[in-house]
Amino acid sequence: VMVGNYYHQTTTGTGAFGIIGWYEIATYVNATTVTLDRTPNTGTASVACTGYVGGALSMNSTLDDDVLETSIAGQRWFVKNNGTITIGEAIAVAAAGTNPAALALIGYNATRGDAPTGANRPTFSNTVSSFQFNTIWNIENIIVTGTTTNVCQVTGNAHLLNCKVINTSTTNARIACTQASGAHFVNCEFVSLRGIALDTSQTALRAFNCYVHNSSVGIRSTGTGATPVLIGNIVEECVTAALQLTGATTTPKTIYGNTFYGAENKLGLGISVVTGGTIASLLYNNIFYGFVTAISAVDT
């Protein structure tokens, strides 16, 4: 049963020959011997190294990114709701999934797969560190909070499902979540108290049934090739604009079935189109209420 589990070497041992890191148990030899996926030293035997096999992974260390870098296509990481997890180093995962073998980071409350909501989801706190994932990652049932420039960053073909990302910084223009090249957000919540809740400068932002609120700008699309599709979202109480479009493109931005709400005491803009180039937007069945101006467009 040890095969496929991980050995976590935590010290270098006498002579500093050991290499701290994570190693997969490749084969079982006998009750006291296993073969790892690679040699945990520099070629000279190390004495009295300390390591651990099995058990839950404890974050808040200088190996937070290292362990996720061991991911191989199709692997899933489960995170139990056990209070706030303070990230011990910047997490900028270079490991990427493949199609159809996505990588996944999945939160749970009591039983893996129970899809918790609200405070029953595990919380990652990254006050001073980034929380970034490479292509084809599925992030599910996770809360991420912080004060960095970008609290959460995802790239091509990433999917966020049932997640909440909040930037609590009082510094202007901070971002809760930013995406590049085709990320999907479903049933997520985004807040940036003084900045942009959900931001894209790349193509193919897809947001469905998300709740974006209490930010300076709710959703911002800046890239010239950015062609977001926004369906069934609620964007409310954003001081400057609920949706801000600044990227010039002739490719239509599809905005369908959303509710844009300012405040009872009219607040900001519903949609702000501030590009100086050509822009194409298709608006269907949206509701605008409580804005100084529902739609402000420099271009037509």
JSON list of N, CA, C and O in Angstrom, two decimals, residues 194-243:
[
{"chain": "A", "resi": 194, "resn": "ARG", "atom": "N", "xyz": [-10.59, 47.60, -2.95]},
{"chain": "A", "resi": 194, "resn": "ARG", "atom": "CA", "xyz": [-10.18, 48.87, -3.55]},
{"chain": "A", "resi": 194, "resn": "ARG", "atom": "C", "xyz": [-9.73, 48.71, -5.00]},
{"chain": "A", "resi": 194, "resn": "ARG", "atom": "O", "xyz": [-9.15, 49.64, -5.56]},
{"chain": "A", "resi": 195, "resn": "GLY", "atom": "N", "xyz": [-9.97, 47.56, -5.60]},
{"chain": "A", "resi": 195, "resn": "GLY", "atom": "CA", "xyz": [-9.45, 47.33, -6.94]},
{"chain": "A", "resi": 195, "resn": "GLY", "atom": "C", "xyz": [-10.40, 46.59, -7.84]},
{"chain": "A", "resi": 195, "resn": "GLY", "atom": "O", "xyz": [-11.62, 46.80, -7.81]},
{"chain": "A", "resi": 196, "resn": "ILE", "atom": "N", "xyz": [-9.85, 45.66, -8.64]},
{"chain": "A", "resi": 196, "resn": "ILE", "atom": "CA", "xyz": [-10.61, 44.92, -9.65]},
{"chain": "A", "resi": 196, "resn": "ILE", "atom": "C", "xyz": [-10.86, 43.51, -9.13]},
{"chain": "A", "resi": 196, "resn": "ILE", "atom": "O", "xyz": [-9.93, 42.79, -8.75]},
{"chain": "A", "resi": 197, "resn": "ALA", "atom": "N", "xyz": [-12.11, 43.09, -9.13]},
{"chain": "A", "resi": 197, "resn": "ALA", "atom": "CA", "xyz": [-12.44, 41.77, -8.60]},
{"chain": "A", "resi": 197, "resn": "ALA", "atom": "C", "xyz": [-12.00, 40.66, -9.55]},
{"chain": "A", "resi": 197, "resn": "ALA", "atom": "O", "xyz": [-11.37, 39.68, -9.14]},
{"chain": "A", "resi": 198, "resn": "LEU", "atom": "N", "xyz": [-12.33, 40.78, -10.84]},
{"chain": "A", "resi": 198, "resn": "LEU", "atom": "CA", "xyz": [-12.00, 39.75, -11.83]},
{"chain": "A", "resi": 198, "resn": "LEU", "atom": "C", "xyz": [-11.45, 40.45, -13.05]},
{"chain": "A", "resi": 198, "resn": "LEU", "atom": "O", "xyz": [-12.12, 41.30, -13.65]},
{"chain": "A", "resi": 199, "resn": "ASP", "atom": "N", "xyz": [-10.21, 40.10, -13.43]},
{"chain": "A", "resi": 199, "resn": "ASP", "atom": "CA", "xyz": [-9.50, 40.87, -14.45]},
{"chain": "A", "resi": 199, "resn": "ASP", "atom": "C", "xyz": [-8.95, 39.96, -15.53]},
{"chain": "A", "resi": 199, "resn": "ASP", "atom": "O", "xyz": [-8.49, 38.86, -15.27]},
{"chain": "A", "resi": 200, "resn": "THR", "atom": "N", "xyz": [-9.01, 40.42, -16.78]},
{"chain": "A", "resi": 200, "resn": "THR", "atom": "CA", "xyz": [-8.39, 39.67, -17.86]},
{"chain": "A", "resi": 200, "resn": "THR", "atom": "C", "xyz": [-7.78, 40.63, -18.88]},
{"chain": "A", "resi": 200, "resn": "THR", "atom": "O", "xyz": [-8.38, 41.65, -19.22]},
{"chain": "A", "resi": 201, "resn": "SER", "atom": "N", "xyz": [-6.59, 40.30, -19.31]},
{"chain": "A", "resi": 201, "resn": "SER", "atom": "CA", "xyz": [-5.96, 41.04, -20.40]},
{"chain": "A", "resi": 201, "resn": "SER", "atom": "C", "xyz": [-5.77, 40.13, -21.60]},
{"chain": "A", "resi": 201, "resn": "SER", "atom": "O", "xyz": [-5.17, 40.52, -22.59]},
{"chain": "A", "resi": 202, "resn": "GLN", "atom": "N", "xyz": [-6.24, 38.90, -21.48]},
{"chain": "A", "resi": 202, "resn": "GLN", "atom": "CA", "xyz": [-6.04, 37.91, -22.53]},
{"chain": "A", "resi": 202, "resn": "GLN", "atom": "C", "xyz": [-7.38, 37.49, -23.11]},
{"chain": "A", "resi": 202, "resn": "GLN", "atom": "O", "xyz": [-8.40, 38.14, -22.90]},
{"chain": "A", "resi": 203, "resn": "THR", "atom": "N", "xyz": [-7.38, 36.41, -23.86]},
{"chain": "A", "resi": 203, "resn": "THR", "atom": "CA", "xyz": [-8.58, 35.99, -24.57]},
{"chain": "A", "resi": 203, "resn": "THR", "atom": "C", "xyz": [-9.44, 35.06, -23.72]},
{"chain": "A", "resi": 203, "resn": "THR", "atom": "O", "xyz": [-9.00, 34.43, -22.77]},
{"chain": "A", "resi": 204, "resn": "ALA", "atom": "N", "xyz": [-10.70, 35.06, -24.07]},
{"chain": "A", "resi": 204, "resn": "ALA", "atom": "CA", "xyz": [-11.62, 33.98, -23.68]},
{"chain": "A", "resi": 204, "resn": "ALA", "atom": "C", "xyz": [-11.87, 33.82, -22.19]},
{"chain": "A", "resi": 204, "resn": "ALA", "atom": "O", "xyz": [-11.87, 32.72, -21.66]},
{"chain": "A", "resi": 205, "resn": "LEU", "atom": "N", "xyz": [-12.09, 34.93, -21.48]},
{"chain": "A", "resi": 205, "resn": "LEU", "atom": "CA", "xyz": [-12.62, 34.83, -20.13]},
{"chain": "A", "resi": 205, "resn": "LEU", "atom": "C", "xyz": [-14.05, 34.31, -20.21]},
{"chain": "A", "resi": 205, "resn": "LEU", "atom": "O", "xyz": [-14.86, 34.79, -20.99]},
{"chain": "A", "resi": 206, "resn": "ARG", "atom": "N", "xyz": [-14.35, 33.30, -19.39]},
{"chain": "A", "resi": 206, "resn": "ARG", "atom": "CA", "xyz": [-15.69, 32.74, -19.35]},
{"chain": "A", "resi": 206, "resn": "ARG", "atom": "C", "xyz": [-16.16, 32.73, -17.90]},
{"chain": "A", "resi": 206, "resn": "ARG", "atom": "O", "xyz": [-15.59, 32.03, -17.06]},
{"chain": "A", "resi": 207, "resn": "ALA", "atom": "N", "xyz": [-17.19, 33.51, -17.59]},
{"chain": "A", "resi": 207, "resn": "ALA", "atom": "CA", "xyz": [-17.72, 33.56, -16.23]},
{"chain": "A", "resi": 207, "resn": "ALA", "atom": "C", "xyz": [-19.20, 33.25, -16.26]},
{"chain": "A", "resi": 207, "resn": "ALA", "atom": "O", "xyz": [-19.98, 33.93, -16.95]},
{"chain": "A", "resi": 208, "resn": "PHE", "atom": "N", "xyz": [-19.59, 32.23, -15.50]},
{"chain": "A", "resi": 208, "resn": "PHE", "atom": "CA", "xyz": [-20.97, 31.78, -15.49]},
{"chain": "A", "resi": 208, "resn": "PHE", "atom": "C", "xyz": [-21.48, 31.71, -14.05]},
{"chain": "A", "resi": 208, "resn": "PHE", "atom": "O", "xyz": [-20.87, 31.08, -13.18]},
{"chain": "A", "resi": 209, "resn": "ASN", "atom": "N", "xyz": [-22.59, 32.39, -13.80]},
{"chain": "A", "resi": 209, "resn": "ASN", "atom": "CA", "xyz": [-23.27, 32.33, -12.49]},
{"chain": "A", "resi": 209, "resn": "ASN", "atom": "C", "xyz": [-22.35, 32.71, -11.34]},
{"chain": "A", "resi": 209, "resn": "ASN", "atom": "O", "xyz": [-22.39, 32.09, -10.27]},
{"chain": "A", "resi": 210, "resn": "CYS", "atom": "N", "xyz": [-21.51, 33.70, -11.55]},
{"chain": "A", "resi": 210, "resn": "CYS", "atom": "CA", "xyz": [-20.61, 34.17, -10.50]},
{"chain": "A", "resi": 210, "resn": "CYS", "atom": "C", "xyz": [-21.20, 35.37, -9.78]},
{"chain": "A", "resi": 210, "resn": "CYS", "atom": "O", "xyz": [-22.08, 36.07, -10.31]},
{"chain": "A", "resi": 211, "resn": "TYR", "atom": "N", "xyz": [-20.69, 35.64, -8.59]},
{"chain": "A", "resi": 211, "resn": "TYR", "atom": "CA", "xyz": [-21.11, 36.78, -7.78]},
{"chain": "A", "resi": 211, "resn": "TYR", "atom": "C", "xyz": [-19.90, 37.68, -7.59]},
{"chain": "A", "resi": 211, "resn": "TYR", "atom": "O", "xyz": [-18.93, 37.29, -6.92]},
{"chain": "A", "resi": 212, "resn": "VAL", "atom": "N", "xyz": [-19.95, 38.87, -8.17]},
{"chain": "A", "resi": 212, "resn": "VAL", "atom": "CA", "xyz": [-18.84, 39.81, -8.14]},
{"chain": "A", "resi": 212, "resn": "VAL", "atom": "C", "xyz": [-19.35, 41.08, -7.47]},
{"chain": "A", "resi": 212, "resn": "VAL", "atom": "O", "xyz": [-20.32, 41.68, -7.94]},
{"chain": "A", "resi": 213, "resn": "HIS", "atom": "N", "xyz": [-18.67, 41.53, -6.41]},
{"chain": "A", "resi": 213, "resn": "HIS", "atom": "CA", "xyz": [-19.30, 42.62, -5.65]},
{"chain": "A", "resi": 213, "resn": "HIS", "atom": "C", "xyz": [-18.29, 43.40, -4.82]},
{"chain": "A", "resi": 213, "resn": "HIS", "atom": "O", "xyz": [-17.16, 42.99, -4.60]},
{"chain": "A", "resi": 214, "resn": "ASN", "atom": "N", "xyz": [-18.76, 44.56, -4.34]},
{"chain": "A", "resi": 214, "resn": "ASN", "atom": "CA", "xyz": [-18.04, 45.41, -3.39]},
{"chain": "A", "resi": 214, "resn": "ASN", "atom": "C", "xyz": [-16.58, 45.65, -3.78]},
{"chain": "A", "resi": 214, "resn": "ASN", "atom": "O", "xyz": [-15.66, 45.44, -2.99]},
{"chain": "A", "resi": 215, "resn": "SER", "atom": "N", "xyz": [-16.40, 46.12, -5.01]},
{"chain": "A", "resi": 215, "resn": "SER", "atom": "CA", "xyz": [-15.07, 46.40, -5.54]},
{"chain": "A", "resi": 215, "resn": "SER", "atom": "C", "xyz": [-15.09, 47.77, -6.21]},
{"chain": "A", "resi": 215, "resn": "SER", "atom": "O", "xyz": [-16.15, 48.38, -6.38]},
{"chain": "A", "resi": 216, "resn": "SER", "atom": "N", "xyz": [-13.92, 48.24, -6.61]},
{"chain": "A", "resi": 216, "resn": "SER", "atom": "CA", "xyz": [-13.89, 49.45, -7.42]},
{"chain": "A", "resi": 216, "resn": "SER", "atom": "C", "xyz": [-14.42, 49.14, -8.82]},
{"chain": "A", "resi": 216, "resn": "SER", "atom": "O", "xyz": [-15.31, 49.82, -9.33]},
{"chain": "A", "resi": 217, "resn": "VAL", "atom": "N", "xyz": [-13.87, 48.09, -9.44]},
{"chain": "A", "resi": 217, "resn": "VAL", "atom": "CA", "xyz": [-14.37, 47.59, -10.71]},
{"chain": "A", "resi": 217, "resn": "VAL", "atom": "C", "xyz": [-14.69, 46.11, -10.53]},
{"chain": "A", "resi": 217, "resn": "VAL", "atom": "O", "xyz": [-13.88, 45.35, -10.00]},
{"chain": "A", "resi": 218, "resn": "GLY", "atom": "N", "xyz": [-15.85, 45.70, -10.99]},
{"chain": "A", "resi": 218, "resn": "GLY", "atom": "CA", "xyz": [-16.25, 44.31, -10.84]},
{"chain": "A", "resi": 218, "resn": "GLY", "atom": "C", "xyz": [-15.46, 43.40, -11.76]},
{"chain": "A", "resi": 218, "resn": "GLY", "atom": "O", "xyz": [-14.65, 42.58, -11.33]},
{"chain": "A", "resi": 219, "resn": "ILE", "atom": "N", "xyz": [-15.71, 43.54, -13.07]},
{"chain": "A", "resi": 219, "resn": "ILE", "atom": "CA", "xyz": [-15.01, 42.74, -14.08]},
{"chain": "A", "resi": 219, "resn": "ILE", "atom": "C", "xyz": [-14.37, 43.70, -15.07]},
{"chain": "A", "resi": 219, "resn": "ILE", "atom": "O", "xyz": [-15.01, 44.63, -15.56]},
{"chain": "A", "resi": 220, "resn": "ARG", "atom": "N", "xyz": [-13.07, 43.46, -15.36]},
{"chain": "A", "resi": 220, "resn": "ARG", "atom": "CA", "xyz": [-12.36, 44.32, -16.31]},
{"chain": "A", "resi": 220, "resn": "ARG", "atom": "C", "xyz": [-11.74, 43.47, -17.41]},
{"chain": "A", "resi": 220, "resn": "ARG", "atom": "O", "xyz": [-11.12, 42.44, -17.14]},
{"chain": "A", "resi": 221, "resn": "SER", "atom": "N", "xyz": [-11.91, 43.92, -18.66]},
{"chain": "A", "resi": 221, "resn": "SER", "atom": "CA", "xyz": [-11.32, 43.24, -19.81]},
{"chain": "A", "resi": 221, "resn": "SER", "atom": "C", "xyz": [-10.49, 44.27, -20.57]},
{"chain": "A", "resi": 221, "resn": "SER", "atom": "O", "xyz": [-11.03, 45.25, -21.09]},
{"chain": "A", "resi": 222, "resn": "THR", "atom": "N", "xyz": [-9.16, 44.06, -20.63]},
{"chain": "A", "resi": 222, "resn": "THR", "atom": "CA", "xyz": [-8.26, 45.08, -21.17]},
{"chain": "A", "resi": 222, "resn": "THR", "atom": "C", "xyz": [-7.55, 44.69, -22.46]},
{"chain": "A", "resi": 222, "resn": "THR", "atom": "O", "xyz": [-7.08, 45.56, -23.18]},
{"chain": "A", "resi": 223, "resn": "GLY", "atom": "N", "xyz": [-7.41, 43.42, -22.74]},
{"chain": "A", "resi": 223, "resn": "GLY", "atom": "CA", "xyz": [-6.63, 42.99, -23.90]},
{"chain": "A", "resi": 223, "resn": "GLY", "atom": "C", "xyz": [-7.33, 43.25, -25.22]},
{"chain": "A", "resi": 223, "resn": "GLY", "atom": "O", "xyz": [-8.56, 43.20, -25.31]},
{"chain": "A", "resi": 224, "resn": "THR", "atom": "N", "xyz": [-6.55, 43.51, -26.28]},
{"chain": "A", "resi": 224, "resn": "THR", "atom": "CA", "xyz": [-7.15, 43.77, -27.58]},
{"chain": "A", "resi": 224, "resn": "THR", "atom": "C", "xyz": [-7.79, 42.50, -28.16]},
{"chain": "A", "resi": 224, "resn": "THR", "atom": "O", "xyz": [-8.65, 42.58, -29.02]},
{"chain": "A", "resi": 225, "resn": "GLY", "atom": "N", "xyz": [-7.35, 41.35, -27.67]},
{"chain": "A", "resi": 225, "resn": "GLY", "atom": "CA", "xyz": [-7.95, 40.11, -28.14]},
{"chain": "A", "resi": 225, "resn": "GLY", "atom": "C", "xyz": [-8.93, 39.52, -27.14]},
{"chain": "A", "resi": 225, "resn": "GLY", "atom": "O", "xyz": [-9.42, 38.42, -27.32]},
{"chain": "A", "resi": 226, "resn": "ALA", "atom": "N", "xyz": [-9.18, 40.25, -26.06]},
{"chain": "A", "resi": 226, "resn": "ALA", "atom": "CA", "xyz": [-10.03, 39.71, -25.00]},
{"chain": "A", "resi": 226, "resn": "ALA", "atom": "C", "xyz": [-11.48, 39.67, -25.45]},
{"chain": "A", "resi": 226, "resn": "ALA", "atom": "O", "xyz": [-12.06, 40.68, -25.84]},
{"chain": "A", "resi": 227, "resn": "THR", "atom": "N", "xyz": [-12.06, 38.49, -25.41]},
{"chain": "A", "resi": 227, "resn": "THR", "atom": "CA", "xyz": [-13.44, 38.31, -25.86]},
{"chain": "A", "resi": 227, "resn": "THR", "atom": "C", "xyz": [-14.23, 37.57, -24.79]},
{"chain": "A", "resi": 227, "resn": "THR", "atom": "O", "xyz": [-14.56, 36.40, -24.93]},
{"chain": "A", "resi": 228, "resn": "PRO", "atom": "N", "xyz": [-14.54, 38.22, -23.68]},
{"chain": "A", "resi": 228, "resn": "PRO", "atom": "CA", "xyz": [-15.21, 37.51, -22.58]},
{"chain": "A", "resi": 228, "resn": "PRO", "atom": "C", "xyz": [-16.63, 37.09, -22.93]},
{"chain": "A", "resi": 228, "resn": "PRO", "atom": "O", "xyz": [-17.32, 37.73, -23.73]},
{"chain": "A", "resi": 229, "resn": "VAL", "atom": "N", "xyz": [-17.04, 36.02, -22.30]},
{"chain": "A", "resi": 229, "resn": "VAL", "atom": "CA", "xyz": [-18.43, 35.57, -22.35]},
{"chain": "A", "resi": 229, "resn": "VAL", "atom": "C", "xyz": [-18.92, 35.58, -20.90]},
{"chain": "A", "resi": 229, "resn": "VAL", "atom": "O", "xyz": [-18.39, 34.84, -20.06]},
{"chain": "A", "resi": 230, "resn": "LEU", "atom": "N", "xyz": [-19.89, 36.40, -20.61]},
{"chain": "A", "resi": 230, "resn": "LEU", "atom": "CA", "xyz": [-20.42, 36.56, -19.26]},
{"chain": "A", "resi": 230, "resn": "LEU", "atom": "C", "xyz": [-21.89, 36.19, -19.28]},
{"chain": "A", "resi": 230, "resn": "LEU", "atom": "O", "xyz": [-22.71, 36.86, -19.93]},
{"chain": "A", "resi": 231, "resn": "ILE", "atom": "N", "xyz": [-22.24, 35.13, -18.57]},
{"chain": "A", "resi": 231, "resn": "ILE", "atom": "CA", "xyz": [-23.62, 34.63, -18.59]},
{"chain": "A", "resi": 231, "resn": "ILE", "atom": "C", "xyz": [-24.09, 34.36, -17.16]},
{"chain": "A", "resi": 231, "resn": "ILE", "atom": "O", "xyz": [-23.43, 33.64, -16.40]},
{"chain": "A", "resi": 232, "resn": "GLY", "atom": "N", "xyz": [-25.21, 34.95, -16.78]},
{"chain": "A", "resi": 232, "resn": "GLY", "atom": "CA", "xyz": [-25.87, 34.63, -15.52]},
{"chain": "A", "resi": 232, "resn": "GLY", "atom": "C", "xyz": [-25.16, 35.12, -14.29]},
{"chain": "A", "resi": 232, "resn": "GLY", "atom": "O", "xyz": [-25.39, 34.60, -13.19]},
{"chain": "A", "resi": 233, "resn": "ASN", "atom": "N", "xyz": [-24.30, 36.14, -14.40]},
{"chain": "A", "resi": 233, "resn": "ASN", "atom": "CA", "xyz": [-23.57, 36.64, -13.25]},
{"chain": "A", "resi": 233, "resn": "ASN", "atom": "C", "xyz": [-24.34, 37.76, -12.56]},
{"chain": "A", "resi": 233, "resn": "ASN", "atom": "O", "xyz": [-25.17, 38.44, -13.17]},
{"chain": "A", "resi": 234, "resn": "ILE", "atom": "N", "xyz": [-24.04, 37.97, -11.28]},
{"chain": "A", "resi": 234, "resn": "ILE", "atom": "CA", "xyz": [-24.53, 39.13, -10.54]},
{"chain": "A", "resi": 234, "resn": "ILE", "atom": "C", "xyz": [-23.32, 39.99, -10.19]},
{"chain": "A", "resi": 234, "resn": "ILE", "atom": "O", "xyz": [-22.37, 39.51, -9.56]},
{"chain": "A", "resi": 235, "resn": "VAL", "atom": "N", "xyz": [-23.34, 41.24, -10.63]},
{"chain": "A", "resi": 235, "resn": "VAL", "atom": "CA", "xyz": [-22.25, 42.17, -10.35]},
{"chain": "A", "resi": 235, "resn": "VAL", "atom": "C", "xyz": [-22.87, 43.38, -9.65]},
{"chain": "A", "resi": 235, "resn": "VAL", "atom": "O", "xyz": [-23.70, 44.08, -10.24]},
{"chain": "A", "resi": 236, "resn": "GLU", "atom": "N", "xyz": [-22.48, 43.61, -8.40]},
{"chain": "A", "resi": 236, "resn": "GLU", "atom": "CA", "xyz": [-23.16, 44.67, -7.66]},
{"chain": "A", "resi": 236, "resn": "GLU", "atom": "C", "xyz": [-22.22, 45.48, -6.77]},
{"chain": "A", "resi": 236, "resn": "GLU", "atom": "O", "xyz": [-21.14, 45.02, -6.40]},
{"chain": "A", "resi": 237, "resn": "GLU", "atom": "N", "xyz": [-22.65, 46.70, -6.47]},
{"chain": "A", "resi": 237, "resn": "GLU", "atom": "CA", "xyz": [-22.00, 47.61, -5.54]},
{"chain": "A", "resi": 237, "resn": "GLU", "atom": "C", "xyz": [-20.51, 47.80, -5.86]},
{"chain": "A", "resi": 237, "resn": "GLU", "atom": "O", "xyz": [-19.65, 47.66, -5.00]},
{"chain": "A", "resi": 238, "resn": "CYS", "atom": "N", "xyz": [-20.25, 48.14, -7.12]},
{"chain": "A", "resi": 238, "resn": "CYS", "atom": "CA", "xyz": [-18.89, 48.45, -7.55]},
{"chain": "A", "resi": 238, "resn": "CYS", "atom": "C", "xyz": [-18.81, 49.96, -7.82]},
{"chain": "A", "resi": 238, "resn": "CYS", "atom": "O", "xyz": [-19.60, 50.50, -8.61]},
{"chain": "A", "resi": 239, "resn": "VAL", "atom": "N", "xyz": [-17.87, 50.62, -7.19]},
{"chain": "A", "resi": 239, "resn": "VAL", "atom": "CA", "xyz": [-17.84, 52.08, -7.14]},
{"chain": "A", "resi": 239, "resn": "VAL", "atom": "C", "xyz": [-17.65, 52.72, -8.51]},
{"chain": "A", "resi": 239, "resn": "VAL", "atom": "O", "xyz": [-18.33, 53.67, -8.87]},
{"chain": "A", "resi": 240, "resn": "THR", "atom": "N", "xyz": [-16.69, 52.21, -9.30]},
{"chain": "A", "resi": 240, "resn": "THR", "atom": "CA", "xyz": [-16.39, 52.82, -10.60]},
{"chain": "A", "resi": 240, "resn": "THR", "atom": "C", "xyz": [-17.26, 52.24, -11.70]},
{"chain": "A", "resi": 240, "resn": "THR", "atom": "O", "xyz": [-17.93, 52.96, -12.44]},
{"chain": "A", "resi": 241, "resn": "ALA", "atom": "N", "xyz": [-17.22, 50.93, -11.86]},
{"chain": "A", "resi": 241, "resn": "ALA", "atom": "CA", "xyz": [-18.01, 50.27, -12.91]},
{"chain": "A", "resi": 241, "resn": "ALA", "atom": "C", "xyz": [-18.20, 48.81, -12.57]},
{"chain": "A", "resi": 241, "resn": "ALA", "atom": "O", "xyz": [-17.30, 48.16, -12.01]},
{"chain": "A", "resi": 242, "resn": "ALA", "atom": "N", "xyz": [-19.37, 48.28, -12.91]},
{"chain": "A", "resi": 242, "resn": "ALA", "atom": "CA", "xyz": [-19.60, 46.85, -12.75]},
{"chain": "A", "resi": 242, "resn": "ALA", "atom": "C", "xyz": [-18.79, 46.07, -13.77]},
{"chain": "A", "resi": 242, "resn": "ALA", "atom": "O", "xyz": [-18.15, 45.08, -13.46]},
{"chain": "A", "resi": 243, "resn": "LEU", "atom": "N", "xyz": [-18.79, 46.55, -15.02]},
{"chain": "A", "resi": 243, "resn": "LEU", "atom": "CA", "xyz": [-18.03, 45.91, -16.10]},
{"chain": "A", "resi": 243, "resn": "LEU", "atom": "C", "xyz": [-17.30, 47.01, -16.87]},
{"chain": "A", "resi": 243, "resn": "LEU", "atom": "O", "xyz": [-17.91, 47.97, -17.33]}
]
